[in-house]
Amino acid sequence: MINLTPFENTVQRLKDEGKYRVFNDIVRERGEFPNSIWYGPYNIKNIVNWCSNDYLGMGQHKVVIDAMHTALDQTGSGSGGTRNIGGTSHYHVALEHELAKLHSKESALLYTSAYVANEWTLVSLKQIIPDIVFLSDSKNHASLISGIKHSGADKIIWQHNNLSHLEYELKEQAALGSTPCIVFESVYSMDGDISPIVEICNLADKYSAVTYIDEVHAVGLYGEQGAGMLEKVGETRVDIINGTLGKAYGVQGGYIAGDRTVIDAIRSVASGFIFTTSSSPVICAGALASIKYLKDHNNLREKHQERALKLKSMLKEVNIEVLDSACTHIVPVMVRDAVRCKEISDMLLNDHNIYIQPINYPTVPVGEERLRIAPTPLHTDSMMHDLVDALKKVL
C-alpha cells in the first residue's frame, strides 16, 4: 500500500506557500464569449473570463464550429488510430499542407499538443544529430526545457534575449566543433516581450547554428496572414517553427514546420508522434477553417492589439503596475507575492465576477507573481472599465 504522507505534505506545502493550483470549474457559453458560467463551491454565477488563451475567440466562431460539425457528421468522433495505423485522415493531410503554406515551409507535422511537439522534436533532433548542443533562452517554456532535458544532449542556458551572451556561447561551441541549436520563443507568454529574431538568425548564420523557434503565442496573432512574428518581421531563415492550434486558432493540437527532409526524419523517429492516437479529424477540420479564416481577416488581429493597448493605458493611468517589457497582447499585472496573488484572484472572482488566474512559481520566479490578463477583440469598453475598477479595489 502506498504511503500517503509525502503526498499530503506536498499538497500542504504548496497551499502554505500560495502555490497550490485551483482549477476553476467554468462553462463557456457559445456565442457569448468572454462571458462564462462559474460553478463555485457554494453557487453558480455569470463571470467574465479575462485569462483565456482563446485570444481571438475563434473557439466560438461559426466558421470553425460549422466545419467541425461537418467533419463530425462525415467521419465520426475519433481518428481511429495512430498516424501509422489508420489514423491519417484527409483532414490531417490537408491541415499539414495548410500549415506548411502558412509558414512558407515545405512540410509540417501535427502533434497532439504544442508541448508534445516541442518535447519530442527536440528529443528527435538529438537522435538525428548526435553532436547537437542546445543553446536555450533562460525564459523558455517548460516544454522546451523538458525536451532538451529528455534528449540527453548537452545544453547551455543563455541569458534572456542577451545577444552578447548568446554569441559568446556560440563561439565556444564553434571552437569545440559541435552542432549548436538555438532554442527560443518569439513571444514570451508570461512577460509579453519579444525575442530579437533577426539578430538571432544573423548569429546562427555566422556560427552555422540550427534555429528552433516556439511561435505558440504568436501564430494567428501577428503578421499579415497570421503566420506569427516571423512573418511580421520578415524573417525566413528559422529552420524549425513550432506552433499551436489551441490558442489563436481556438481548437487543440500543435505542430512543427520546416524543410521536407527535416520533417520527414523527425516524423520517422519521434516516439511522441508515432506511438499515440492522432488528433480527431473533427479537430483538424476546425483548425483548418480557423487558419484559412484568419489569413483573410487581419482586422481581428488589429482589434486584438487595440484592445490590449487600451487596457494597458487604462491600467497605467490609475498606477496599476503592468510589466514594462510587455509589448504584445499579454498584460501582466504585477503582484509580487504568491499568497496575495491568489487572494486577489479569489476576490475578483467572488466579489466582482471577474476571472483572472493567479500566476505563481514555477511558471514565474518567486517574487514575480502576477495576474496575467489576456484581452480579446470581444472584450468591450464596459468590461474594461469594470475590470480596472475592480483591480483598484483589490490591489
Coordinates of C-alpha atoms in Angstrom, one line a residue:
M1 CA 0.0 0.0 0.0
I2 CA 1.3 3.4 -0.9
N3 CA 2.2 5.8 1.9
L4 CA 0.1 9.0 1.5
T5 CA 2.2 11.1 3.9
P6 CA 4.6 12.5 1.3
F7 CA 1.7 13.4 -1.0
E8 CA -0.2 15.1 1.8
N9 CA 2.9 17.0 2.8
T10 CA 3.5 18.1 -0.8
V11 CA -0.1 19.5 -1.2
Q12 CA 0.0 21.2 2.2
R13 CA 3.4 22.9 1.5
L14 CA 2.0 24.2 -1.8
K15 CA -1.1 25.6 -0.1
D16 CA 1.0 27.2 2.7
E17 CA 3.2 28.9 0.0
G18 CA 0.3 30.1 -2.0
K19 CA 1.3 27.9 -4.9
Y20 CA -1.4 25.4 -4.9
R21 CA -3.3 25.3 -8.2
V22 CA -7.1 25.5 -8.2
F23 CA -8.8 24.6 -11.4
N24 CA -11.9 26.8 -11.7
D25 CA -14.9 24.9 -13.0
I26 CA -16.3 27.0 -15.8
V27 CA -18.5 26.6 -18.8
R28 CA -18.0 28.7 -21.9
E29 CA -21.3 29.9 -23.4
R30 CA -21.3 29.5 -27.2
G31 CA -21.8 32.9 -28.8
E32 CA -21.3 34.8 -25.5
F33 CA -17.5 34.7 -25.1
P34 CA -15.9 36.1 -23.0
N35 CA -18.9 35.6 -20.7
S36 CA -18.8 32.2 -18.9
I37 CA -20.6 30.4 -16.1
W38 CA -18.6 29.5 -13.0
Y39 CA -19.5 26.6 -10.9
G40 CA -18.2 27.7 -7.5
P41 CA -18.1 25.8 -4.2
Y42 CA -21.4 27.4 -3.0
N43 CA -23.1 28.9 -6.0
I44 CA -23.2 29.2 -9.8
K45 CA -22.7 32.6 -11.3
N46 CA -22.0 34.5 -14.5
I47 CA -18.4 35.8 -14.9
V48 CA -16.2 37.5 -17.5
N49 CA -13.2 35.5 -18.5
W50 CA -10.0 37.7 -18.7
C51 CA -7.4 34.9 -18.9
S52 CA -8.4 32.7 -21.8
N53 CA -5.8 31.8 -24.4
D54 CA -8.6 31.7 -27.0
Y55 CA -7.1 35.0 -27.9
L56 CA -9.4 35.9 -30.8
G57 CA -12.5 34.0 -29.8
M58 CA -12.1 31.6 -32.7
G59 CA -13.2 28.7 -30.5
Q60 CA -16.7 30.2 -30.6
H61 CA -16.6 31.3 -34.3
K62 CA -19.4 29.9 -36.6
V63 CA -16.9 29.1 -39.4
V64 CA -15.0 26.9 -37.1
I65 CA -18.0 25.2 -35.4
D66 CA -19.7 24.6 -38.8
A67 CA -16.5 22.9 -40.1
M68 CA -16.3 20.7 -37.1
H69 CA -20.0 19.7 -37.3
T70 CA -19.5 18.7 -41.0
A71 CA -16.4 16.6 -40.1
L72 CA -18.2 15.0 -37.2
D73 CA -21.2 14.0 -39.3
Q74 CA -18.8 12.7 -42.0
T75 CA -16.1 10.9 -40.1
G76 CA -17.4 10.3 -36.6
S77 CA -15.6 11.3 -33.4
G78 CA -12.1 9.9 -33.3
S79 CA -9.3 9.3 -35.7
G80 CA -9.3 5.5 -35.2
G81 CA -5.6 5.0 -34.6
T82 CA -2.0 6.3 -34.7
R83 CA -0.9 8.1 -37.8
N84 CA 0.8 4.9 -39.0
I85 CA -2.2 2.7 -38.3
G86 CA -5.4 4.1 -39.7
G87 CA -5.2 7.5 -38.1
T88 CA -4.2 9.6 -41.0
S89 CA -7.3 11.1 -42.5
H90 CA -7.6 13.5 -45.4
Y91 CA -8.2 16.2 -42.8
H92 CA -4.8 15.6 -41.2
V93 CA -3.1 15.7 -44.7
A94 CA -5.0 18.9 -45.6
L95 CA -4.2 20.6 -42.3
E96 CA -0.4 19.8 -42.5
H97 CA -0.4 21.2 -46.1
E98 CA -2.1 24.4 -45.0
L99 CA 0.3 24.8 -42.1
A100 CA 3.3 24.4 -44.3
K101 CA 1.9 27.1 -46.7
L102 CA 1.1 29.4 -43.8
H103 CA 4.8 29.4 -42.7
S104 CA 6.2 29.2 -46.2
K105 CA 7.9 25.9 -45.5
E106 CA 8.0 22.7 -47.4
S107 CA 6.3 20.5 -44.8
A108 CA 4.6 20.4 -41.5
L109 CA 3.8 17.7 -38.9
L110 CA 0.9 17.6 -36.5
Y111 CA 1.2 16.6 -32.8
T112 CA -1.5 16.2 -30.2
S113 CA -0.2 19.4 -28.5
A114 CA 2.4 22.1 -28.9
Y115 CA 4.0 20.8 -25.6
V116 CA 4.4 17.3 -27.1
A117 CA 5.6 18.9 -30.4
N118 CA 8.4 20.8 -28.6
E119 CA 9.4 17.9 -26.3
W120 CA 9.6 15.2 -29.0
T121 CA 11.0 17.3 -31.7
L122 CA 14.0 18.3 -29.5
V123 CA 14.4 14.7 -28.4
S124 CA 14.4 13.6 -32.0
L125 CA 17.0 16.2 -33.0
K126 CA 19.5 14.6 -30.6
Q127 CA 18.8 11.2 -32.3
I128 CA 19.3 12.7 -35.7
I129 CA 22.2 15.0 -34.9
P130 CA 24.3 13.2 -32.3
D131 CA 26.7 16.1 -31.6
I132 CA 23.9 18.7 -31.2
V133 CA 24.2 21.2 -28.3
F134 CA 21.1 23.1 -27.3
L135 CA 21.5 26.8 -26.5
S136 CA 18.3 27.6 -24.7
D137 CA 17.0 31.1 -23.7
S138 CA 16.7 31.3 -19.9
K139 CA 12.9 32.1 -20.1
N140 CA 12.0 29.3 -22.4
H141 CA 8.7 27.4 -21.8
A142 CA 8.6 24.2 -19.7
S143 CA 8.0 22.1 -22.9
L144 CA 11.3 23.3 -24.4
I145 CA 13.1 22.7 -21.1
S146 CA 11.6 19.2 -20.9
G147 CA 12.5 18.3 -24.4
I148 CA 16.1 19.4 -24.0
K149 CA 16.4 17.5 -20.7
H150 CA 14.9 14.3 -22.0
S151 CA 17.0 14.4 -25.2
G152 CA 20.2 13.8 -23.2
A153 CA 22.0 16.4 -25.3
D154 CA 24.4 18.9 -23.8
K155 CA 22.8 22.2 -23.1
I156 CA 23.7 25.8 -22.4
I157 CA 21.4 28.4 -20.9
W158 CA 21.9 31.9 -22.3
Q159 CA 20.5 35.0 -20.6
H160 CA 17.1 36.0 -21.8
N161 CA 17.3 37.9 -25.1
N162 CA 21.0 38.7 -24.4
L163 CA 22.7 38.6 -27.8
S164 CA 26.2 39.1 -26.4
H165 CA 25.9 36.1 -24.1
L166 CA 24.5 34.0 -27.0
E167 CA 27.3 34.9 -29.3
Y168 CA 29.9 34.1 -26.5
E169 CA 28.4 30.6 -26.2
L170 CA 28.2 30.1 -30.0
K171 CA 31.9 31.0 -30.2
E172 CA 32.7 28.4 -27.6
Q173 CA 30.7 25.7 -29.5
A174 CA 32.4 26.7 -32.8
A175 CA 35.8 26.0 -31.1
L176 CA 34.6 22.6 -29.9
G177 CA 33.2 21.7 -33.4
S178 CA 29.7 20.7 -32.2
T179 CA 26.4 21.5 -33.9
P180 CA 24.7 24.3 -31.9
C181 CA 21.0 24.6 -32.0
I182 CA 19.5 27.9 -30.7
V183 CA 16.1 27.3 -29.0
F184 CA 14.0 30.4 -28.3
E185 CA 10.5 31.8 -28.4
S186 CA 9.1 34.7 -30.4
V187 CA 6.6 36.0 -27.8
Y188 CA 7.3 35.1 -24.2
S189 CA 3.9 34.3 -22.7
M190 CA 4.4 35.5 -19.1
D191 CA 6.3 38.7 -19.7
G192 CA 4.8 39.5 -23.0
D193 CA 8.1 40.5 -24.6
I194 CA 9.6 39.6 -28.0
S195 CA 12.9 38.0 -28.9
P196 CA 15.4 39.7 -31.2
I197 CA 14.6 37.2 -34.0
V198 CA 16.5 38.8 -36.9
E199 CA 19.6 39.3 -34.8
I200 CA 19.5 35.7 -33.5
C201 CA 19.2 34.4 -37.1
N202 CA 22.2 36.6 -38.0
L203 CA 24.3 34.9 -35.3
A204 CA 23.0 31.5 -36.4
D205 CA 24.3 32.2 -39.9
K206 CA 27.6 33.4 -38.6
Y207 CA 28.2 30.3 -36.5
S208 CA 26.4 27.7 -38.6
A209 CA 23.7 27.1 -35.9
V210 CA 20.4 25.4 -36.2
T211 CA 17.4 27.6 -35.2
Y212 CA 14.3 26.4 -33.4
I213 CA 11.5 28.8 -32.5
D214 CA 8.4 28.5 -30.5
E215 CA 5.7 30.7 -32.0
V216 CA 2.8 29.4 -29.8
H217 CA 1.8 32.8 -28.6
A218 CA 2.2 34.5 -32.0
V219 CA 0.7 32.2 -34.6
G220 CA -2.7 33.6 -35.7
L221 CA -2.0 36.9 -33.9
Y222 CA 0.9 38.6 -35.8
G223 CA 1.8 39.0 -39.5
E224 CA -0.5 40.0 -42.3
Q225 CA -1.8 36.4 -42.6
G226 CA -1.3 35.4 -39.0
A227 CA 1.9 33.3 -39.6
G228 CA 3.4 34.8 -36.4
M229 CA 6.3 37.1 -35.5
L230 CA 8.5 35.6 -38.2
E231 CA 6.0 36.9 -40.8
K232 CA 5.7 40.2 -39.0
V233 CA 9.5 40.9 -39.0
G234 CA 10.0 39.3 -42.4
E235 CA 12.4 36.6 -41.2
T236 CA 12.6 33.3 -43.3
R237 CA 15.8 31.7 -42.0
V238 CA 14.5 29.8 -39.0
D239 CA 14.9 26.1 -39.5
I240 CA 12.1 24.7 -37.4
I241 CA 8.9 26.5 -36.3
N242 CA 6.7 25.3 -33.5
G243 CA 3.1 26.4 -33.2
T244 CA -0.2 25.6 -31.6
L245 CA -3.8 25.2 -32.8
G246 CA -5.1 25.7 -29.2
K247 CA -4.7 29.5 -28.7
A248 CA -5.4 32.0 -31.5
Y249 CA -6.9 29.2 -33.7
G250 CA -9.3 28.2 -30.9
V251 CA -9.1 24.4 -31.1
Q252 CA -6.4 21.9 -30.0
G253 CA -3.1 20.4 -31.0
G254 CA 0.4 21.5 -32.0
Y255 CA 2.8 21.2 -34.9
I256 CA 6.2 21.9 -36.4
A257 CA 7.0 23.2 -39.9
G258 CA 10.3 23.1 -41.8
D259 CA 12.3 21.6 -44.6
R260 CA 10.6 18.5 -46.1
T261 CA 13.6 16.2 -45.3
V262 CA 13.9 17.6 -41.8
I263 CA 10.2 17.0 -41.1
D264 CA 10.3 13.5 -42.6
A265 CA 13.2 12.4 -40.4
I266 CA 11.6 13.8 -37.3
R267 CA 8.3 12.1 -38.3
S268 CA 10.2 8.8 -38.5
V269 CA 11.8 8.8 -35.1
A270 CA 9.7 10.9 -32.7
S271 CA 8.1 8.5 -30.3
G272 CA 5.6 11.1 -29.0
F273 CA 4.3 11.4 -32.5
I274 CA 4.5 7.7 -33.6
F275 CA 3.0 5.9 -30.6
T276 CA -0.1 7.9 -29.8
T277 CA -3.6 8.2 -31.3
S278 CA -3.7 11.1 -33.7
S279 CA -6.0 14.1 -33.2
S280 CA -9.6 13.8 -34.2
P281 CA -10.4 14.7 -37.8
V282 CA -13.1 17.0 -36.2
I283 CA -10.3 19.0 -34.5
C284 CA -8.3 19.1 -37.7
A285 CA -11.4 20.4 -39.7
G286 CA -11.9 23.2 -37.1
A287 CA -8.2 24.2 -37.2
L288 CA -8.1 24.2 -41.0
A289 CA -11.2 26.5 -41.2
S290 CA -9.7 28.8 -38.5
I291 CA -6.3 29.2 -40.2
K292 CA -8.0 30.0 -43.5
Y293 CA -10.3 32.5 -42.0
L294 CA -7.6 34.3 -40.0
K295 CA -5.5 34.5 -43.1
D296 CA -8.2 36.7 -44.7
H297 CA -9.3 38.7 -41.6
N298 CA -6.4 40.8 -40.4
N299 CA -9.0 43.1 -38.8
L300 CA -9.3 40.7 -35.9
R301 CA -5.6 41.0 -35.2
E302 CA -5.8 44.8 -35.4
K303 CA -8.8 44.8 -33.0
H304 CA -6.9 42.4 -30.7
Q305 CA -3.9 44.7 -30.5
E306 CA -6.1 47.8 -30.0
R307 CA -7.9 46.2 -27.0
A308 CA -4.5 45.2 -25.4
L309 CA -3.1 48.7 -25.9
K310 CA -6.2 50.4 -24.5
L311 CA -6.3 48.2 -21.4
K312 CA -2.6 48.8 -20.6
S313 CA -3.1 52.5 -21.0
M314 CA -6.2 52.4 -18.6
L315 CA -4.2 50.4 -16.0
K316 CA -1.2 52.8 -16.1
E317 CA -3.5 55.8 -15.7
V318 CA -4.6 54.5 -12.3
N319 CA -1.0 53.5 -11.3
I320 CA -1.6 49.7 -11.6
E321 CA 1.8 48.1 -12.4
V322 CA 2.0 46.5 -15.8
L323 CA 5.3 44.8 -16.5
D324 CA 7.4 47.3 -18.6
S325 CA 8.7 44.7 -21.0
A326 CA 5.2 43.7 -22.1
C327 CA 4.9 45.0 -25.7
T328 CA 2.5 42.4 -27.1
H329 CA -1.1 41.4 -26.4
I330 CA -0.3 40.0 -22.9
V331 CA -1.0 42.2 -20.0
P332 CA 0.9 41.1 -16.8
V333 CA -0.3 43.0 -13.7
M334 CA 2.4 42.6 -11.1
V335 CA 1.5 41.4 -7.5
R336 CA 4.9 40.0 -6.4
D337 CA 3.6 37.8 -3.6
A338 CA 2.2 34.3 -4.1
V339 CA -0.4 34.3 -1.3
R340 CA -1.6 37.8 -2.1
C341 CA -1.9 37.0 -5.8
K342 CA -4.2 34.0 -5.0
E343 CA -6.2 36.1 -2.6
I344 CA -6.7 38.9 -5.2
S345 CA -7.7 36.4 -7.8
D346 CA -10.3 34.9 -5.4
M347 CA -11.7 38.4 -4.6
L348 CA -12.0 39.3 -8.2
L349 CA -14.0 36.1 -8.9
N350 CA -16.1 36.1 -5.8
D351 CA -16.9 39.8 -5.4
H352 CA -16.6 41.2 -8.9
N353 CA -17.4 38.2 -11.3
I354 CA -14.0 38.6 -13.0
Y355 CA -11.9 35.5 -13.7
I356 CA -8.1 36.0 -13.8
Q357 CA -6.0 33.1 -12.8
P358 CA -3.0 33.8 -10.5
I359 CA 0.4 33.1 -11.9
N360 CA 2.9 31.8 -9.4
Y361 CA 6.1 29.8 -9.2
P362 CA 7.2 27.7 -11.1
T363 CA 5.5 29.4 -14.0
V364 CA 7.3 32.6 -13.0
P365 CA 10.1 33.2 -10.5
V366 CA 9.4 33.8 -6.8
G367 CA 8.8 37.5 -6.3
E368 CA 7.3 37.9 -9.8
E369 CA 3.9 36.6 -9.2
R370 CA 1.2 38.3 -11.3
L371 CA -2.3 38.4 -12.8
R372 CA -1.9 37.5 -16.5
I373 CA -4.7 39.3 -18.4
A374 CA -5.5 38.4 -22.0
P375 CA -7.9 40.9 -23.6
T376 CA -9.6 39.7 -26.8
P377 CA -11.4 41.6 -29.6
L378 CA -14.6 40.6 -27.8
H379 CA -13.9 42.4 -24.5
T380 CA -15.9 45.6 -24.6
D381 CA -15.1 49.0 -23.2
S382 CA -17.6 48.4 -20.4
M383 CA -15.9 45.2 -19.5
M384 CA -12.6 47.0 -19.4
H385 CA -13.9 49.7 -17.1
D386 CA -15.4 47.1 -14.8
L387 CA -12.0 45.3 -14.7
V388 CA -10.0 48.4 -13.9
D389 CA -12.4 49.5 -11.2
A390 CA -12.3 46.0 -9.6
L391 CA -8.5 45.9 -9.7
K392 CA -8.3 49.3 -8.0
K393 CA -10.3 47.9 -5.1
V394 CA -8.4 44.7 -4.6
L395 CA -4.8 45.6 -5.3

